[in-house]
mmCIF file of C-alpha atoms and ligand atoms in Angstrom:
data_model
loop_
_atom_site.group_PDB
_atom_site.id
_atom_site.type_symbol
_atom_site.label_atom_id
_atom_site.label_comp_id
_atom_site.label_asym_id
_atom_site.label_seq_id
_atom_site.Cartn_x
_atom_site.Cartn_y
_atom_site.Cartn_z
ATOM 1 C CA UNK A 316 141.110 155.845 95.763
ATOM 2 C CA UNK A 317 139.966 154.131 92.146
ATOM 3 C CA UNK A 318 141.614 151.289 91.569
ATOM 4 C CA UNK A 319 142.388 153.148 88.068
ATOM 5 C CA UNK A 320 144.596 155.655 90.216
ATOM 6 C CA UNK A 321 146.807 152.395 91.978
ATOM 7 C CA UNK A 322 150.779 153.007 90.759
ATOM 8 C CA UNK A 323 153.442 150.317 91.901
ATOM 9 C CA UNK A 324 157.271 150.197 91.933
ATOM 10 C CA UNK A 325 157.462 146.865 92.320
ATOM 11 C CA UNK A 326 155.325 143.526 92.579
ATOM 12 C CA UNK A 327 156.085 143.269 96.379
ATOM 13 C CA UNK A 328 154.465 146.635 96.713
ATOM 14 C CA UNK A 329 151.400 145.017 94.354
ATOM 15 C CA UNK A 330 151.310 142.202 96.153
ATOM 16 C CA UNK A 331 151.431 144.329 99.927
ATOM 17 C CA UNK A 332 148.767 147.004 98.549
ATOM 18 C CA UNK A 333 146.945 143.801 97.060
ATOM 19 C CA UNK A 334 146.924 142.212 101.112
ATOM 20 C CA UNK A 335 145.111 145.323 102.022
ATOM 21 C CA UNK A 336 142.632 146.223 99.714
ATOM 22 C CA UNK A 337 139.171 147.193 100.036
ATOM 23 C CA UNK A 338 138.590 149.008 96.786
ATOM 24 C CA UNK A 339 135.363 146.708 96.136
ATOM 25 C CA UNK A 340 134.084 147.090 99.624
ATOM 26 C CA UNK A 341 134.089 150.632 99.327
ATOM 27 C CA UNK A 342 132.721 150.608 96.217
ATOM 28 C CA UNK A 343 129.480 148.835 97.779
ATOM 29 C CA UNK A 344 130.184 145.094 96.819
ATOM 30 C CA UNK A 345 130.152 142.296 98.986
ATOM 31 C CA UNK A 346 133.092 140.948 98.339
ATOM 32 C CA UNK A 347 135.534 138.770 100.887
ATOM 33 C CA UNK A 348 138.352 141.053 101.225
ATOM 34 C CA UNK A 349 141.084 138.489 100.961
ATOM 35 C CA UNK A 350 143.486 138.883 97.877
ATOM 36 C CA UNK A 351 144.301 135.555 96.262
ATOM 37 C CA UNK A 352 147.228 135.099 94.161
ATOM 38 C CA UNK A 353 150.973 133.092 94.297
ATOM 39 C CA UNK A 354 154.365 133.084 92.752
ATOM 40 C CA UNK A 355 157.177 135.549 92.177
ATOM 41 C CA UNK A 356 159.185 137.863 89.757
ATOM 42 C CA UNK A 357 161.130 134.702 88.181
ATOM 43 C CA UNK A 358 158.166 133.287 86.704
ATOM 44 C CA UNK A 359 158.133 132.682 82.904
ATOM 45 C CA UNK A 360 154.610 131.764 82.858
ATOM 46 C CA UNK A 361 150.800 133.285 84.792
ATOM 47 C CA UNK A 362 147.758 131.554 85.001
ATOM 48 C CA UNK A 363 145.274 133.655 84.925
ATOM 49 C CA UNK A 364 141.515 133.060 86.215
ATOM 50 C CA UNK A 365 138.090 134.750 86.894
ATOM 51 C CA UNK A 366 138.385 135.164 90.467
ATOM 52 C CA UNK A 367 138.712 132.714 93.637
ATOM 53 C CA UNK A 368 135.886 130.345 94.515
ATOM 54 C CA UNK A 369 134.731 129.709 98.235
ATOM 55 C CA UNK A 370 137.252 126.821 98.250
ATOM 56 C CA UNK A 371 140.695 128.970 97.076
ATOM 57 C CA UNK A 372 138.952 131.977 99.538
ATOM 58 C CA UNK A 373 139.213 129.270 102.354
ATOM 59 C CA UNK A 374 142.775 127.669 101.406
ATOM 60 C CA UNK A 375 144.049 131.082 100.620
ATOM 61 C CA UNK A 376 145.809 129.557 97.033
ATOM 62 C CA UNK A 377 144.814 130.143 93.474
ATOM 63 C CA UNK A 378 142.727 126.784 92.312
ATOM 64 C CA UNK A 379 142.955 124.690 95.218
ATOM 65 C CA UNK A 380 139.586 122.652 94.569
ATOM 66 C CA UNK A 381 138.020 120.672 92.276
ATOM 67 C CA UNK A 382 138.817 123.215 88.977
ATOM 68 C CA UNK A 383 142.562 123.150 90.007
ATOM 69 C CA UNK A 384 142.628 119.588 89.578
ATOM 70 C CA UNK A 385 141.228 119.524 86.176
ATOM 71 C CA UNK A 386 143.378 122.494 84.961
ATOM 72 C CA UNK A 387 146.189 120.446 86.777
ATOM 73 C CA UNK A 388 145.158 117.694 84.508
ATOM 74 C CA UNK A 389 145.599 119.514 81.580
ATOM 75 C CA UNK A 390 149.089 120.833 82.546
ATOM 76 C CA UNK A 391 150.377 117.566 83.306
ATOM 77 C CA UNK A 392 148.894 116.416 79.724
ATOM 78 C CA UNK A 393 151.438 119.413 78.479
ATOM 79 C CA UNK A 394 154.216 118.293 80.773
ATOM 80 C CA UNK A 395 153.703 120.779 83.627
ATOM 81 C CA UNK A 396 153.810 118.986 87.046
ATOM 82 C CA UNK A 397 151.513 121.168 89.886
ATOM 83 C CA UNK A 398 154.249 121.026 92.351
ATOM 84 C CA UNK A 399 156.400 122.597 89.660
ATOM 85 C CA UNK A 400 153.933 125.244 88.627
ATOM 86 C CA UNK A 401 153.072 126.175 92.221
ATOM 87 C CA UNK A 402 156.268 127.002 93.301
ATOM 88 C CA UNK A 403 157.825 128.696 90.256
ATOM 89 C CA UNK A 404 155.562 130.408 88.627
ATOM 90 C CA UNK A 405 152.856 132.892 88.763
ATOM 91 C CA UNK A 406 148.754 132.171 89.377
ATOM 92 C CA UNK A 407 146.665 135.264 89.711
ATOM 93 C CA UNK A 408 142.850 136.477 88.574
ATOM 94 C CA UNK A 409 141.026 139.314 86.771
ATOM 95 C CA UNK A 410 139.560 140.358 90.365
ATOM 96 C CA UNK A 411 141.805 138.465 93.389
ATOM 97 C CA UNK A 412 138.842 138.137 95.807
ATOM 98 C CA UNK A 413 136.234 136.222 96.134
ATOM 99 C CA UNK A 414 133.016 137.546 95.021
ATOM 100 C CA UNK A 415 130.192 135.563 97.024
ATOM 101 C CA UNK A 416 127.980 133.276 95.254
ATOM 102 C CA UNK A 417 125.766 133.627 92.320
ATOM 103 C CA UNK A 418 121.721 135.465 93.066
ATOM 104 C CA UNK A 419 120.660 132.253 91.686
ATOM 105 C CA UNK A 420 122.826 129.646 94.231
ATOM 106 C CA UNK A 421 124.457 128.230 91.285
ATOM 107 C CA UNK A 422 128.052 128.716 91.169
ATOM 108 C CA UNK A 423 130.090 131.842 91.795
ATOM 109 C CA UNK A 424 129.095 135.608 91.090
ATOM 110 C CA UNK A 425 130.570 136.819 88.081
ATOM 111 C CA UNK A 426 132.625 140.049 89.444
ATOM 112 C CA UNK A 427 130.669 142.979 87.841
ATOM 113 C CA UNK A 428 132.760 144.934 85.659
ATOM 114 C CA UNK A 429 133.167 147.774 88.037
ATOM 115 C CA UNK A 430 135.256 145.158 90.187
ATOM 116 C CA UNK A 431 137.224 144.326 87.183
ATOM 117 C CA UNK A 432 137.466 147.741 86.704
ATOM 118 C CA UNK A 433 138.781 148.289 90.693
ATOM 119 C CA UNK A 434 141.095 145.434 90.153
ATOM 120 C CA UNK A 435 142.522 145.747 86.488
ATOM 121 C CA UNK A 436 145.638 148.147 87.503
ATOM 122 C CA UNK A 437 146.279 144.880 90.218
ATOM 123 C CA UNK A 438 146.662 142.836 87.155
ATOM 124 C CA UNK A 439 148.328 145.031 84.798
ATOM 125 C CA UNK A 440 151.282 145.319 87.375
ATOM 126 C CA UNK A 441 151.717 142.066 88.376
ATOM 127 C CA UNK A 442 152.026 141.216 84.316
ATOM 128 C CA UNK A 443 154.344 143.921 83.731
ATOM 129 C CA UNK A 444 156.718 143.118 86.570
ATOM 130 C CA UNK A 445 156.523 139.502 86.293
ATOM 131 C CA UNK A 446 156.926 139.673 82.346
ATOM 132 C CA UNK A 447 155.785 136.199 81.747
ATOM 133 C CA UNK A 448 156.773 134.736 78.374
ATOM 134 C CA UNK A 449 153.436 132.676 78.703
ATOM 135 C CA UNK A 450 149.944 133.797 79.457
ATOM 136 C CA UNK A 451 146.975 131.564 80.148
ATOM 137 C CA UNK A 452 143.962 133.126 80.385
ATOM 138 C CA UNK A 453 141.344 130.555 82.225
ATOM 139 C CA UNK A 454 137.984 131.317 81.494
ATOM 140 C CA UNK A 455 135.792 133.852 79.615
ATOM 141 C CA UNK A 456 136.306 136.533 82.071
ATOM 142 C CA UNK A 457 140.011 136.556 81.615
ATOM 143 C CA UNK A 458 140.169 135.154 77.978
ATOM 144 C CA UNK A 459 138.176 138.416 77.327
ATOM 145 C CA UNK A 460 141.467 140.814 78.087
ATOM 146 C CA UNK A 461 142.936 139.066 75.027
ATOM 147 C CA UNK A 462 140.462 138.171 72.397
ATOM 148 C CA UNK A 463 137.624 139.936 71.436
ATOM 149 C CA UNK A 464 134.399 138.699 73.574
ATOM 150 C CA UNK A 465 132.389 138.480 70.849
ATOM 151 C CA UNK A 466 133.905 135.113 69.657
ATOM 152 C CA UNK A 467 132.905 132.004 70.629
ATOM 153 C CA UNK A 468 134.875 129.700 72.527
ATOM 154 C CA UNK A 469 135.538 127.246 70.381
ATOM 155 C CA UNK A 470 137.204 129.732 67.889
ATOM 156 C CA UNK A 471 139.471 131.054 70.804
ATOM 157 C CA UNK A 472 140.585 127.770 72.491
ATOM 158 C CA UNK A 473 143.219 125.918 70.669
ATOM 159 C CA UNK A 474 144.632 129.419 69.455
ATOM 160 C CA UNK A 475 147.055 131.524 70.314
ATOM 161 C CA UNK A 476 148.146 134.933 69.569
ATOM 162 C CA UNK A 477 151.328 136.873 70.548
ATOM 163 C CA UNK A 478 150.687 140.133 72.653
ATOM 164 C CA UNK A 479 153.829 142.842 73.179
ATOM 165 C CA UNK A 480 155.972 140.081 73.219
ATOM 166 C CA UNK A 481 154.489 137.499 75.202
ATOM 167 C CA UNK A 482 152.463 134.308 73.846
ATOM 168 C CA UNK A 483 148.848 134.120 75.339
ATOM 169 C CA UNK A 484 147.567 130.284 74.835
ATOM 170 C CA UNK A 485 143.830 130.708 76.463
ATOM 171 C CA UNK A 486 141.865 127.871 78.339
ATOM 172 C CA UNK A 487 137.995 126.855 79.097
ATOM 173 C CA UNK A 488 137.266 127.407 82.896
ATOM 174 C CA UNK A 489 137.852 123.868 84.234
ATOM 175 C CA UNK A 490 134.900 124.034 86.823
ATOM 176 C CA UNK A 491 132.216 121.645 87.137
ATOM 177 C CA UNK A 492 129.610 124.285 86.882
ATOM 178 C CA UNK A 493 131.003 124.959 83.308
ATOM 179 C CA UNK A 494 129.817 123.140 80.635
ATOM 180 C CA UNK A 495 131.779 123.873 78.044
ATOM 181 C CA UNK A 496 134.787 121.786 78.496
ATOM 182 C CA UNK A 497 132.393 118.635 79.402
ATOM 183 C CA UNK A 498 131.497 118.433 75.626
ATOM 184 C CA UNK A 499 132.809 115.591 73.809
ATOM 185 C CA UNK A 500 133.185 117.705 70.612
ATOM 186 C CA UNK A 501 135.008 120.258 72.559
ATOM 187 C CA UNK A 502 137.706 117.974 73.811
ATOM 188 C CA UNK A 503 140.109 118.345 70.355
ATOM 189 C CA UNK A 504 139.841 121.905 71.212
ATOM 190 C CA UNK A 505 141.377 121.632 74.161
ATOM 191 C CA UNK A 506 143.922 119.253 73.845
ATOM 192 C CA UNK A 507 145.406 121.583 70.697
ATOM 193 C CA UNK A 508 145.633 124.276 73.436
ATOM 194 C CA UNK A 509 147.487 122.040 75.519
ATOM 195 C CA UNK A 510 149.310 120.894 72.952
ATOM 196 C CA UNK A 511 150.558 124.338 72.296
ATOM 197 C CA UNK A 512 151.407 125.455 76.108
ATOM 198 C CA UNK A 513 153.288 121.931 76.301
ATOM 199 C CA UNK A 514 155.513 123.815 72.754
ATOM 200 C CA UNK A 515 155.707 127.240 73.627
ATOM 201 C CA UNK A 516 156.769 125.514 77.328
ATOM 202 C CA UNK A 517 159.364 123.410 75.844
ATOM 203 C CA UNK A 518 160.950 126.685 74.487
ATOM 204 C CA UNK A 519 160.837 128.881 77.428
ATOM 205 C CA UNK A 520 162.006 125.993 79.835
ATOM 206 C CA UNK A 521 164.222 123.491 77.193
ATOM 207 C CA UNK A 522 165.755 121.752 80.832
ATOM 208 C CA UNK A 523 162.155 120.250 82.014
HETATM 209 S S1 SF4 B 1398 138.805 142.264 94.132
HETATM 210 FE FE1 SF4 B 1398 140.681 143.464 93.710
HETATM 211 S S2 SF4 B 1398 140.058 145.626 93.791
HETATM 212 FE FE2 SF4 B 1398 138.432 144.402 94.759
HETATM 213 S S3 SF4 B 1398 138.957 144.461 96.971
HETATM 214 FE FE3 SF4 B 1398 139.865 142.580 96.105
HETATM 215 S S4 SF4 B 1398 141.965 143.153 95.541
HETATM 216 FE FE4 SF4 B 1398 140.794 145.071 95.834
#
């Protein structure tokens, strides 16, 4: 079956069909068939990322290692504790397993876009039965499904842009292999992004 073929009636049926995938492996890729993702229905807000490193793959959560600190970092700058986040809300990826590492050794494979293909209808579901007021795209990969690729960075972080409803406030992957966020000049960038997830935040949840 193509991933382009996958119909759901509800997330726990995404999330069971998701636990038993091997769309990728059948397609020829070595991926490790292990679906990573958390949260539930209720959430008002999704993280989303590229896909999970050899840490998350091992933990079994969404950014369990040294990015999910720094993108913790930068949630608790806007007012979002992890605890909180973890257990309310929704963390997910543009492919939801993990991918192997790079052909050079540095850092993680980039899922080819025939795996983003396999796994798109994955994410597509979970977004539509979720319906989270607030998207955060984490990374090119996933910033991509919102803003047009051909823009650099810096002219996508610190925006944001309102898509069938929802608000979609994007973010720099947090890794260490990723540069990006590491420059100095960069910084204002970011912290106007998080300055806009800690407003859009303060409307969706006016109690924390
Ligand atoms: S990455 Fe997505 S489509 Fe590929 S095997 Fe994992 S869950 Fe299935």
């Amino acid at each position: 079956m193509s991933g382009a073929a996958l119909k759901f009636n509800s997330l726990k049926e995404v999330q069971t069909t998701l636990q038993a995938c091997r769309l990728c492996i059948q397609a020829g890729y070595e991926i490790y068939p292990r679906a990573i993702f958390s949260g539930n229905q209720s959430a008002k807000m999704m993280i989303i990322g590229q896909a999970p490193g050899i840490t998350e793959k091992e933990a079994g959560r969404p950014f369990n290692a040294g990015s999910g600190t720094r993108l913790f970092q930068w949630l608790a700058d806007a007012g979002i504790q992890e605890d909180w986040f973890r257990s309310t809300q929704y963390m997910t990826s543009v492919t939801k397993c993990y991918p192997g590492r790079a052909a050079g050794g540095s850092g993680d494979r980039v899922p080819s876009r025939a795996e983003q293909d396999l796994c798109r209808p994955y994410l597509e579901a979970e977004i539509a039965f979720v319906d989270p007021r607030l998207l955060i795209p984490v990374g090119r990969l996933a910033i991509g499904l919102f803003f047009p690729k051909s823009l650099p960075l810096a002219k996508i972080i610190g925006a944001e842009k309102q898509i069938d409803g929802r608000w979609v406030i994007p973010l720099p992957h947090p890794s260490g292999a990723s540069r990006w966020h590491q420059i100095e000049a960069n910084r204002a960038i970011i912290n106007q992004a998080i300055e806009r997830i800690q407003a859009r935040t303060g409307q969706i949840f006016p109690d924390i």
